mmCIF file of C-alpha atoms in Angstrom:
data_model
loop_
_atom_site.group_PDB
_atom_site.id
_atom_site.type_symbol
_atom_site.label_atom_id
_atom_site.label_comp_id
_atom_site.label_asym_id
_atom_site.label_seq_id
_atom_site.Cartn_x
_atom_site.Cartn_y
_atom_site.Cartn_z
ATOM 1 C CA UNK A 1 -7.942 -21.757 38.804
ATOM 2 C CA UNK A 2 -8.930 -19.626 35.818
ATOM 3 C CA UNK A 3 -6.797 -19.350 32.701
ATOM 4 C CA UNK A 4 -6.803 -15.574 33.193
ATOM 5 C CA UNK A 5 -5.333 -15.755 36.701
ATOM 6 C CA UNK A 6 -2.012 -14.549 35.303
ATOM 7 C CA UNK A 7 -3.529 -11.054 35.409
ATOM 8 C CA UNK A 8 -3.685 -11.194 39.242
ATOM 9 C CA UNK A 9 -0.006 -11.977 39.723
ATOM 10 C CA UNK A 10 2.434 -9.322 40.914
ATOM 11 C CA UNK A 11 4.669 -10.082 37.936
ATOM 12 C CA UNK A 12 1.764 -10.261 35.464
ATOM 13 C CA UNK A 13 3.839 -8.618 32.711
ATOM 14 C CA UNK A 14 5.901 -11.835 32.500
ATOM 15 C CA UNK A 15 2.888 -13.582 30.943
ATOM 16 C CA UNK A 16 3.469 -11.494 27.826
ATOM 17 C CA UNK A 17 7.173 -12.372 27.466
ATOM 18 C CA UNK A 18 6.582 -15.226 24.950
ATOM 19 C CA UNK A 19 4.715 -12.792 22.706
ATOM 20 C CA UNK A 20 7.394 -10.121 23.139
ATOM 21 C CA UNK A 21 9.981 -12.740 22.141
ATOM 22 C CA UNK A 22 7.930 -13.311 18.960
ATOM 23 C CA UNK A 23 8.140 -9.734 17.671
ATOM 24 C CA UNK A 24 8.906 -9.949 13.969
ATOM 25 C CA UNK A 25 7.113 -13.276 13.501
ATOM 26 C CA UNK A 26 4.455 -13.545 10.786
ATOM 27 C CA UNK A 27 1.698 -15.745 12.230
ATOM 28 C CA UNK A 28 -0.203 -16.055 8.936
ATOM 29 C CA UNK A 29 2.064 -15.680 5.903
ATOM 30 C CA UNK A 30 -0.208 -17.469 3.394
ATOM 31 C CA UNK A 31 -2.701 -15.367 1.492
ATOM 32 C CA UNK A 32 -6.489 -15.432 1.496
ATOM 33 C CA UNK A 33 -8.159 -14.480 -1.781
ATOM 34 C CA UNK A 34 -11.094 -12.098 -1.851
ATOM 35 C CA UNK A 35 -14.310 -13.917 -2.680
ATOM 36 C CA UNK A 36 -14.906 -11.676 -5.727
ATOM 37 C CA UNK A 37 -13.004 -9.534 -8.138
ATOM 38 C CA UNK A 38 -13.744 -5.848 -7.639
ATOM 39 C CA UNK A 39 -16.990 -4.988 -9.431
ATOM 40 C CA UNK A 40 -18.187 -1.638 -10.757
ATOM 41 C CA UNK A 41 -21.549 -2.061 -9.004
ATOM 42 C CA UNK A 42 -19.811 -2.814 -5.704
ATOM 43 C CA UNK A 43 -17.921 0.464 -5.979
ATOM 44 C CA UNK A 44 -21.187 2.325 -6.602
ATOM 45 C CA UNK A 45 -22.710 0.768 -3.471
ATOM 46 C CA UNK A 46 -19.570 1.650 -1.521
ATOM 47 C CA UNK A 47 -19.402 5.331 -2.499
ATOM 48 C CA UNK A 48 -23.146 6.039 -2.342
ATOM 49 C CA UNK A 49 -23.710 6.204 1.458
ATOM 50 C CA UNK A 50 -20.472 8.174 1.770
ATOM 51 C CA UNK A 51 -21.542 10.706 -0.867
ATOM 52 C CA UNK A 52 -18.083 10.189 -2.397
ATOM 53 C CA UNK A 53 -18.740 11.990 -5.661
ATOM 54 C CA UNK A 54 -15.415 11.972 -7.543
ATOM 55 C CA UNK A 55 -16.331 10.732 -11.050
ATOM 56 C CA UNK A 56 -13.178 8.619 -11.501
ATOM 57 C CA UNK A 57 -14.900 5.976 -9.332
ATOM 58 C CA UNK A 58 -17.843 5.633 -11.712
ATOM 59 C CA UNK A 59 -16.764 6.854 -15.157
ATOM 60 C CA UNK A 60 -14.025 4.940 -16.975
ATOM 61 C CA UNK A 61 -13.483 7.688 -19.566
ATOM 62 C CA UNK A 62 -12.824 10.288 -16.863
ATOM 63 C CA UNK A 63 -10.539 7.899 -14.976
ATOM 64 C CA UNK A 64 -8.464 7.120 -18.071
ATOM 65 C CA UNK A 65 -8.289 10.802 -18.981
ATOM 66 C CA UNK A 66 -6.472 11.293 -15.677
ATOM 67 C CA UNK A 67 -3.994 8.463 -16.213
ATOM 68 C CA UNK A 68 -5.749 5.603 -14.462
ATOM 69 C CA UNK A 69 -5.766 2.154 -16.083
ATOM 70 C CA UNK A 70 -9.515 1.884 -15.538
ATOM 71 C CA UNK A 71 -12.003 2.615 -12.761
ATOM 72 C CA UNK A 72 -10.030 2.556 -9.496
ATOM 73 C CA UNK A 73 -11.600 1.239 -6.318
ATOM 74 C CA UNK A 74 -11.500 3.760 -3.459
ATOM 75 C CA UNK A 75 -8.351 2.724 -1.638
ATOM 76 C CA UNK A 76 -10.070 3.165 1.722
ATOM 77 C CA UNK A 77 -11.806 -0.168 1.043
ATOM 78 C CA UNK A 78 -8.631 -2.095 0.260
ATOM 79 C CA UNK A 79 -8.093 -3.278 3.830
ATOM 80 C CA UNK A 80 -11.681 -4.488 4.221
ATOM 81 C CA UNK A 81 -14.344 -4.401 1.527
ATOM 82 C CA UNK A 82 -12.188 -5.363 -1.456
ATOM 83 C CA UNK A 83 -10.633 -8.314 0.412
ATOM 84 C CA UNK A 84 -13.887 -9.711 1.833
ATOM 85 C CA UNK A 85 -13.892 -13.504 1.930
ATOM 86 C CA UNK A 86 -17.667 -13.850 2.259
ATOM 87 C CA UNK A 87 -19.916 -15.198 5.001
ATOM 88 C CA UNK A 88 -20.774 -18.458 3.274
ATOM 89 C CA UNK A 89 -19.812 -20.466 0.207
ATOM 90 C CA UNK A 90 -20.884 -23.912 -0.951
ATOM 91 C CA UNK A 91 -17.784 -25.578 0.483
ATOM 92 C CA UNK A 92 -18.348 -24.213 4.007
ATOM 93 C CA UNK A 93 -20.556 -25.271 6.897
ATOM 94 C CA UNK A 94 -23.878 -23.410 7.378
ATOM 95 C CA UNK A 95 -23.250 -19.785 8.292
ATOM 96 C CA UNK A 96 -25.804 -19.817 11.122
ATOM 97 C CA UNK A 97 -25.759 -23.314 12.680
ATOM 98 C CA UNK A 98 -28.090 -22.322 15.552
ATOM 99 C CA UNK A 99 -31.213 -20.213 16.003
ATOM 100 C CA UNK A 100 -29.771 -18.362 19.030
ATOM 101 C CA UNK A 101 -30.794 -14.723 19.218
ATOM 102 C CA UNK A 102 -27.240 -13.401 18.949
ATOM 103 C CA UNK A 103 -25.731 -16.173 16.857
ATOM 104 C CA UNK A 104 -22.903 -14.931 14.680
ATOM 105 C CA UNK A 105 -21.426 -16.737 11.706
ATOM 106 C CA UNK A 106 -18.035 -18.366 12.221
ATOM 107 C CA UNK A 107 -15.040 -16.587 10.843
ATOM 108 C CA UNK A 108 -13.992 -17.755 7.390
ATOM 109 C CA UNK A 109 -11.376 -20.496 7.369
ATOM 110 C CA UNK A 110 -7.936 -19.200 8.197
ATOM 111 C CA UNK A 111 -5.110 -19.640 5.763
ATOM 112 C CA UNK A 112 -3.594 -23.113 6.117
ATOM 113 C CA UNK A 113 -0.423 -22.107 7.890
ATOM 114 C CA UNK A 114 -1.937 -19.621 10.352
ATOM 115 C CA UNK A 115 -0.900 -20.117 13.965
ATOM 116 C CA UNK A 116 -2.071 -18.467 17.156
ATOM 117 C CA UNK A 117 0.286 -15.876 18.620
ATOM 118 C CA UNK A 118 1.645 -17.019 22.035
ATOM 119 C CA UNK A 119 -0.254 -14.430 24.066
ATOM 120 C CA UNK A 120 -1.801 -15.201 27.479
ATOM 121 C CA UNK A 121 -5.587 -15.782 27.552
ATOM 122 C CA UNK A 122 -7.622 -12.577 27.634
ATOM 123 C CA UNK A 123 -11.356 -11.965 27.734
ATOM 124 C CA UNK A 124 -11.687 -8.534 26.112
ATOM 125 C CA UNK A 125 -10.084 -6.478 23.377
ATOM 126 C CA UNK A 126 -10.628 -3.353 21.351
ATOM 127 C CA UNK A 127 -9.030 -1.771 18.302
ATOM 128 C CA UNK A 128 -6.894 1.262 19.110
ATOM 129 C CA UNK A 129 -5.689 2.590 15.782
ATOM 130 C CA UNK A 130 -5.078 1.707 12.145
ATOM 131 C CA UNK A 131 -2.374 2.840 9.746
ATOM 132 C CA UNK A 132 -2.540 2.066 6.048
ATOM 133 C CA UNK A 133 0.154 2.792 3.510
ATOM 134 C CA UNK A 134 -1.136 2.743 -0.057
ATOM 135 C CA UNK A 135 1.308 1.675 -2.778
ATOM 136 C CA UNK A 136 -0.804 1.469 -5.954
ATOM 137 C CA UNK A 137 -4.420 1.464 -7.105
ATOM 138 C CA UNK A 138 -6.679 -1.547 -7.400
ATOM 139 C CA UNK A 139 -9.090 -1.566 -10.333
ATOM 140 C CA UNK A 140 -12.404 -3.013 -11.406
ATOM 141 C CA UNK A 141 -11.595 -6.612 -12.348
ATOM 142 C CA UNK A 142 -8.724 -7.022 -9.885
ATOM 143 C CA UNK A 143 -8.986 -9.833 -7.345
ATOM 144 C CA UNK A 144 -7.008 -9.013 -4.238
ATOM 145 C CA UNK A 145 -5.258 -11.248 -1.720
ATOM 146 C CA UNK A 146 -4.701 -10.457 1.945
ATOM 147 C CA UNK A 147 -1.792 -12.024 3.795
ATOM 148 C CA UNK A 148 0.298 -11.650 6.887
ATOM 149 C CA UNK A 149 -0.227 -11.151 10.581
ATOM 150 C CA UNK A 150 3.259 -10.012 11.551
ATOM 151 C CA UNK A 151 3.770 -8.849 15.131
ATOM 152 C CA UNK A 152 5.402 -5.424 15.111
ATOM 153 C CA UNK A 153 5.242 -4.497 18.787
ATOM 154 C CA UNK A 154 3.912 -5.663 22.141
ATOM 155 C CA UNK A 155 3.748 -3.423 25.200
ATOM 156 C CA UNK A 156 2.237 -4.819 28.430
ATOM 157 C CA UNK A 157 0.332 -2.112 30.238
ATOM 158 C CA UNK A 158 -2.212 -1.735 32.997
ATOM 159 C CA UNK A 159 -4.967 0.658 31.972
ATOM 160 C CA UNK A 160 -8.179 1.922 33.535
ATOM 161 C CA UNK A 161 -10.054 -1.122 32.212
ATOM 162 C CA UNK A 162 -7.660 -3.954 33.063
ATOM 163 C CA UNK A 163 -4.298 -5.608 32.567
ATOM 164 C CA UNK A 164 -3.106 -6.555 29.121
ATOM 165 C CA UNK A 165 -0.907 -5.426 26.266
ATOM 166 C CA UNK A 166 -0.981 -3.046 23.334
ATOM 167 C CA UNK A 167 -0.022 -4.866 20.150
ATOM 168 C CA UNK A 168 0.480 -3.910 16.506
ATOM 169 C CA UNK A 169 0.133 -6.455 13.715
ATOM 170 C CA UNK A 170 1.045 -5.860 10.058
ATOM 171 C CA UNK A 171 -0.643 -7.378 7.007
ATOM 172 C CA UNK A 172 -0.378 -6.946 3.254
ATOM 173 C CA UNK A 173 -2.712 -6.693 0.257
ATOM 174 C CA UNK A 174 -1.577 -7.767 -3.218
ATOM 175 C CA UNK A 175 -3.303 -7.905 -6.587
ATOM 176 C CA UNK A 176 -3.464 -10.964 -8.852
ATOM 177 C CA UNK A 177 -0.137 -9.954 -10.456
ATOM 178 C CA UNK A 178 1.577 -10.086 -7.080
ATOM 179 C CA UNK A 179 1.958 -6.317 -6.854
ATOM 180 C CA UNK A 180 1.795 -4.842 -3.366
ATOM 181 C CA UNK A 181 -1.303 -2.641 -3.052
ATOM 182 C CA UNK A 182 -1.246 -1.708 0.636
ATOM 183 C CA UNK A 183 0.473 -2.328 3.951
ATOM 184 C CA UNK A 184 -1.893 -2.345 6.923
ATOM 185 C CA UNK A 185 -0.954 -1.977 10.605
ATOM 186 C CA UNK A 186 -3.688 -2.626 13.151
ATOM 187 C CA UNK A 187 -3.313 -1.756 16.806
ATOM 188 C CA UNK A 188 -5.287 -3.478 19.527
ATOM 189 C CA UNK A 189 -5.370 -3.746 23.300
ATOM 190 C CA UNK A 190 -6.288 -7.203 24.589
ATOM 191 C CA UNK A 191 -6.765 -7.545 28.323
ATOM 192 C CA UNK A 192 -8.411 -9.086 31.342
ATOM 193 C CA UNK A 193 -10.902 -6.591 32.829
ATOM 194 C CA UNK A 194 -10.723 -5.641 36.491
ATOM 195 C CA UNK A 195 -13.339 -7.476 38.569
ATOM 196 C CA UNK B 1 -23.679 5.960 -15.897
ATOM 197 C CA UNK B 2 -21.924 8.926 -17.431
ATOM 198 C CA UNK B 3 -20.638 11.627 -15.140
ATOM 199 C CA UNK B 4 -18.768 14.464 -16.750
ATOM 200 C CA UNK B 5 -17.017 17.099 -14.698
ATOM 201 C CA UNK B 6 -14.208 18.373 -16.871
ATOM 202 C CA UNK B 7 -11.875 19.714 -15.783
ATOM 203 C CA UNK B 8 -11.999 18.160 -12.324
ATOM 204 C CA UNK B 9 -10.743 20.444 -9.580
ATOM 205 C CA UNK B 10 -7.036 19.922 -8.915
ATOM 206 C CA UNK B 11 -4.854 21.039 -6.002
ATOM 207 C CA UNK B 12 -1.252 21.905 -6.882
ATOM 208 C CA UNK B 13 1.691 21.729 -4.505
ATOM 209 C CA UNK B 14 2.736 25.333 -5.143
ATOM 210 C CA UNK B 15 -0.691 26.659 -4.211
ATOM 211 C CA UNK B 16 -0.966 25.300 -0.677
ATOM 212 C CA UNK B 17 0.617 26.506 2.545
ATOM 213 C CA UNK B 18 0.985 25.101 6.033
ATOM 214 C CA UNK B 19 -2.085 26.200 7.971
ATOM 215 C CA UNK B 20 -4.463 25.942 5.013
ATOM 216 C CA UNK B 21 -7.827 24.461 5.927
ATOM 217 C CA UNK B 22 -9.183 21.699 3.715
ATOM 218 C CA UNK B 23 -12.718 22.226 2.423
ATOM 219 C CA UNK B 24 -14.349 19.760 4.776
ATOM 220 C CA UNK B 25 -17.855 18.424 4.644
ATOM 221 C CA UNK B 26 -20.772 17.664 6.922
ATOM 222 C CA UNK B 27 -23.798 15.402 6.695
ATOM 223 C CA UNK B 28 -26.529 13.831 8.770
ATOM 224 C CA UNK B 29 -26.291 10.156 9.673
ATOM 225 C CA UNK B 30 -29.590 8.414 9.101
ATOM 226 C CA UNK B 31 -30.712 4.870 9.842
ATOM 227 C CA UNK B 32 -31.096 4.201 6.129
ATOM 228 C CA UNK B 33 -27.569 5.412 5.437
ATOM 229 C CA UNK B 34 -26.340 3.073 8.163
ATOM 230 C CA UNK B 35 -27.988 0.089 6.467
ATOM 231 C CA UNK B 36 -26.590 1.169 3.093
ATOM 232 C CA UNK B 37 -23.135 1.510 4.648
ATOM 233 C CA UNK B 38 -23.288 -2.027 6.084
ATOM 234 C CA UNK B 39 -24.235 -3.369 2.657
ATOM 235 C CA UNK B 40 -21.747 -1.216 0.777
ATOM 236 C CA UNK B 41 -18.822 -2.099 3.023
ATOM 237 C CA UNK B 42 -19.872 -5.753 3.493
ATOM 238 C CA UNK B 43 -19.186 -5.428 7.225
ATOM 239 C CA UNK B 44 -21.900 -7.578 8.774
ATOM 240 C CA UNK B 45 -20.608 -7.651 12.345
ATOM 241 C CA UNK B 46 -23.797 -7.381 14.416
ATOM 242 C CA UNK B 47 -22.753 -4.327 16.454
ATOM 243 C CA UNK B 48 -23.340 -2.345 13.252
ATOM 244 C CA UNK B 49 -26.903 -3.506 12.499
ATOM 245 C CA UNK B 50 -28.440 -5.255 15.552
ATOM 246 C CA UNK B 51 -29.284 -2.891 18.460
ATOM 247 C CA UNK B 52 -29.855 -5.582 21.157
ATOM 248 C CA UNK B 53 -26.570 -7.256 20.197
ATOM 249 C CA UNK B 54 -24.700 -3.955 20.453
ATOM 250 C CA UNK B 55 -26.336 -3.200 23.818
ATOM 251 C CA UNK B 56 -25.321 -6.608 25.161
ATOM 252 C CA UNK B 57 -21.724 -5.546 24.581
ATOM 253 C CA UNK B 58 -22.093 -2.384 26.626
ATOM 254 C CA UNK B 59 -22.797 -0.004 23.745
ATOM 255 C CA UNK B 60 -25.753 2.361 23.783
ATOM 256 C CA UNK B 61 -26.772 1.199 20.322
ATOM 257 C CA UNK B 62 -25.455 0.282 16.902
ATOM 258 C CA UNK B 63 -22.733 2.491 15.510
ATOM 259 C CA UNK B 64 -21.016 3.205 12.203
ATOM 260 C CA UNK B 65 -18.112 0.872 11.470
ATOM 261 C CA UNK B 66 -14.358 1.329 11.125
ATOM 262 C CA UNK B 67 -14.525 1.158 7.342
ATOM 263 C CA UNK B 68 -16.966 4.052 7.269
ATOM 264 C CA UNK B 69 -14.652 6.109 9.482
ATOM 265 C CA UNK B 70 -11.705 5.329 7.237
ATOM 266 C CA UNK B 71 -13.702 6.122 4.083
ATOM 267 C CA UNK B 72 -14.807 9.546 5.299
ATOM 268 C CA UNK B 73 -11.220 10.496 6.103
ATOM 269 C CA UNK B 74 -10.137 9.142 2.738
ATOM 270 C CA UNK B 75 -12.881 11.114 0.960
ATOM 271 C CA UNK B 76 -11.537 14.354 2.411
ATOM 272 C CA UNK B 77 -7.947 13.503 1.469
ATOM 273 C CA UNK B 78 -8.856 12.242 -2.010
ATOM 274 C CA UNK B 79 -10.995 15.299 -2.776
ATOM 275 C CA UNK B 80 -8.107 17.515 -1.675
ATOM 276 C CA UNK B 81 -5.517 15.542 -3.678
ATOM 277 C CA UNK B 82 -7.631 15.727 -6.823
ATOM 278 C CA UNK B 83 -7.590 13.256 -9.699
ATOM 279 C CA UNK B 84 -3.854 13.679 -10.311
ATOM 280 C CA UNK B 85 -2.850 13.482 -6.642
ATOM 281 C CA UNK B 86 -2.402 10.387 -4.515
ATOM 282 C CA UNK B 87 -3.365 9.452 -0.968
ATOM 283 C CA UNK B 88 -0.272 7.638 0.306
ATOM 284 C CA UNK B 89 -0.897 7.062 3.997
ATOM 285 C CA UNK B 90 -3.694 7.319 6.558
ATOM 286 C CA UNK B 91 -3.487 6.766 10.309
ATOM 287 C CA UNK B 92 -6.438 7.192 12.647
ATOM 288 C CA UNK B 93 -7.514 6.574 16.222
ATOM 289 C CA UNK B 94 -11.141 5.869 17.094
ATOM 290 C CA UNK B 95 -12.089 7.602 20.353
ATOM 291 C CA UNK B 96 -15.913 7.869 20.195
ATOM 292 C CA UNK B 97 -18.709 6.247 18.195
ATOM 293 C CA UNK B 98 -20.715 7.850 15.405
ATOM 294 C CA UNK B 99 -24.364 6.819 15.454
ATOM 295 C CA UNK B 100 -27.634 7.340 13.589
ATOM 296 C CA UNK B 101 -29.148 10.797 14.139
ATOM 297 C CA UNK B 102 -25.691 12.334 14.617
ATOM 298 C CA UNK B 103 -24.479 15.137 12.379
ATOM 299 C CA UNK B 104 -20.787 14.793 11.579
ATOM 300 C CA UNK B 105 -18.192 17.283 10.448
ATOM 301 C CA UNK B 106 -15.054 16.017 8.683
ATOM 302 C CA UNK B 107 -12.272 18.581 8.581
ATOM 303 C CA UNK B 108 -8.538 18.895 7.993
ATOM 304 C CA UNK B 109 -5.562 21.247 8.001
ATOM 305 C CA UNK B 110 -2.220 21.229 6.210
ATOM 306 C CA UNK B 111 0.552 20.820 8.808
ATOM 307 C CA UNK B 112 3.564 20.196 6.569
ATOM 308 C CA UNK B 113 4.807 20.207 2.977
ATOM 309 C CA UNK B 114 8.092 18.994 1.543
ATOM 310 C CA UNK B 115 9.609 18.071 -1.798
ATOM 311 C CA UNK B 116 11.257 14.654 -1.531
ATOM 312 C CA UNK B 117 12.510 11.873 -3.792
ATOM 313 C CA UNK B 118 8.982 10.428 -3.591
ATOM 314 C CA UNK B 119 7.378 13.625 -4.823
ATOM 315 C CA UNK B 120 5.561 16.619 -3.380
ATOM 316 C CA UNK B 121 4.571 15.407 0.072
ATOM 317 C CA UNK B 122 1.847 17.150 2.079
ATOM 318 C CA UNK B 123 1.021 16.199 5.685
ATOM 319 C CA UNK B 124 -2.515 16.770 6.937
ATOM 320 C CA UNK B 125 -4.230 16.494 10.324
ATOM 321 C CA UNK B 126 -7.858 15.400 10.122
ATOM 322 C CA UNK B 127 -10.769 14.827 12.427
ATOM 323 C CA UNK B 128 -14.350 13.614 12.547
ATOM 324 C CA UNK B 129 -16.567 15.343 15.101
ATOM 325 C CA UNK B 130 -20.229 14.757 15.826
ATOM 326 C CA UNK B 131 -22.836 16.914 17.526
ATOM 327 C CA UNK B 132 -23.454 14.351 20.291
ATOM 328 C CA UNK B 133 -19.965 13.691 21.672
ATOM 329 C CA UNK B 134 -17.639 16.101 19.905
ATOM 330 C CA UNK B 135 -14.285 14.691 18.790
ATOM 331 C CA UNK B 136 -14.789 11.111 17.590
ATOM 332 C CA UNK B 137 -11.686 10.456 15.475
ATOM 333 C CA UNK B 138 -8.273 12.034 15.137
ATOM 334 C CA UNK B 139 -6.156 11.207 12.104
ATOM 335 C CA UNK B 140 -3.096 12.096 10.078
ATOM 336 C CA UNK B 141 -2.782 11.708 6.339
ATOM 337 C CA UNK B 142 -0.063 11.977 3.717
ATOM 338 C CA UNK B 143 -0.847 12.947 0.124
ATOM 339 C CA UNK B 144 1.304 13.523 -2.947
ATOM 340 C CA UNK B 145 0.362 16.521 -5.087
ATOM 341 C CA UNK B 146 1.315 17.397 -8.664
ATOM 342 C CA UNK B 147 3.292 20.524 -9.534
ATOM 343 C CA UNK B 148 2.057 23.233 -11.838
ATOM 344 C CA UNK B 149 5.325 22.979 -13.705
#
């Protein structure tokens, strides 16, 4: 018997009830610090391939002339680039422990209190949508912290690719002063593909 | 680096109307830009830089990442909002991939404007289309604009 056999049952939606009962739960409330403070050079490397040419991202005088505290980081990177935790640091195991062709580095250590959501086993998933609400700017020199994995919704649904559920999880980004920078909601569909 | 563009172009709430088109932009996606984007975003998931890995997952090749999609939409909103405006919210759905050798067009249209307690709120519908598959991303954005007064 496979651990994904729940998807073959007539009442397969019932497998998602424990997760539905957990709506509102934050499965990872502790924060993870970005590996670096935001650097001016990192912003240059971020905006260059995007041809993002607004001078407030590179010129402190221009930024301050328009009321910014310093050079702001493009807020589009707040939910990813500016909260990167790095692939490897000296206190972690080797990033690539094998020479396999498609070896991928392990995910960085989860925050200490993170727990797995009580969802049934699935073998595939894809991101569906992302919503980000920006509350304030982050600046060169700020070191951001990402926290939270709060379940907002769970909707079991059979689609053209399999049986699973659409879920939305919410997380938060703060600066070193504890000020909320952004609220991030990520949607995903995790499922068992049809055979 | 010293970049001086003074005054920077600024959009004011009184000057825009529902139905206005944002001045979008277009550019060619090259392999070098893809590598620069991976480095600049620090997104080293192999589907964005390793063709055989991406193909083993059912993709036709490597493709530009979510952060790149988000940043292009943000660029359009931020350029429209100007240095004294503010991008408050962005929501997007990824329907198709953008890949090297594509030419993309990022565009937007004002679909609502309202003065609220939070400020001068403008709602915008955005999209990213490429010349290979058409509509790749649909999005909505909310910006706050300054008043002339």
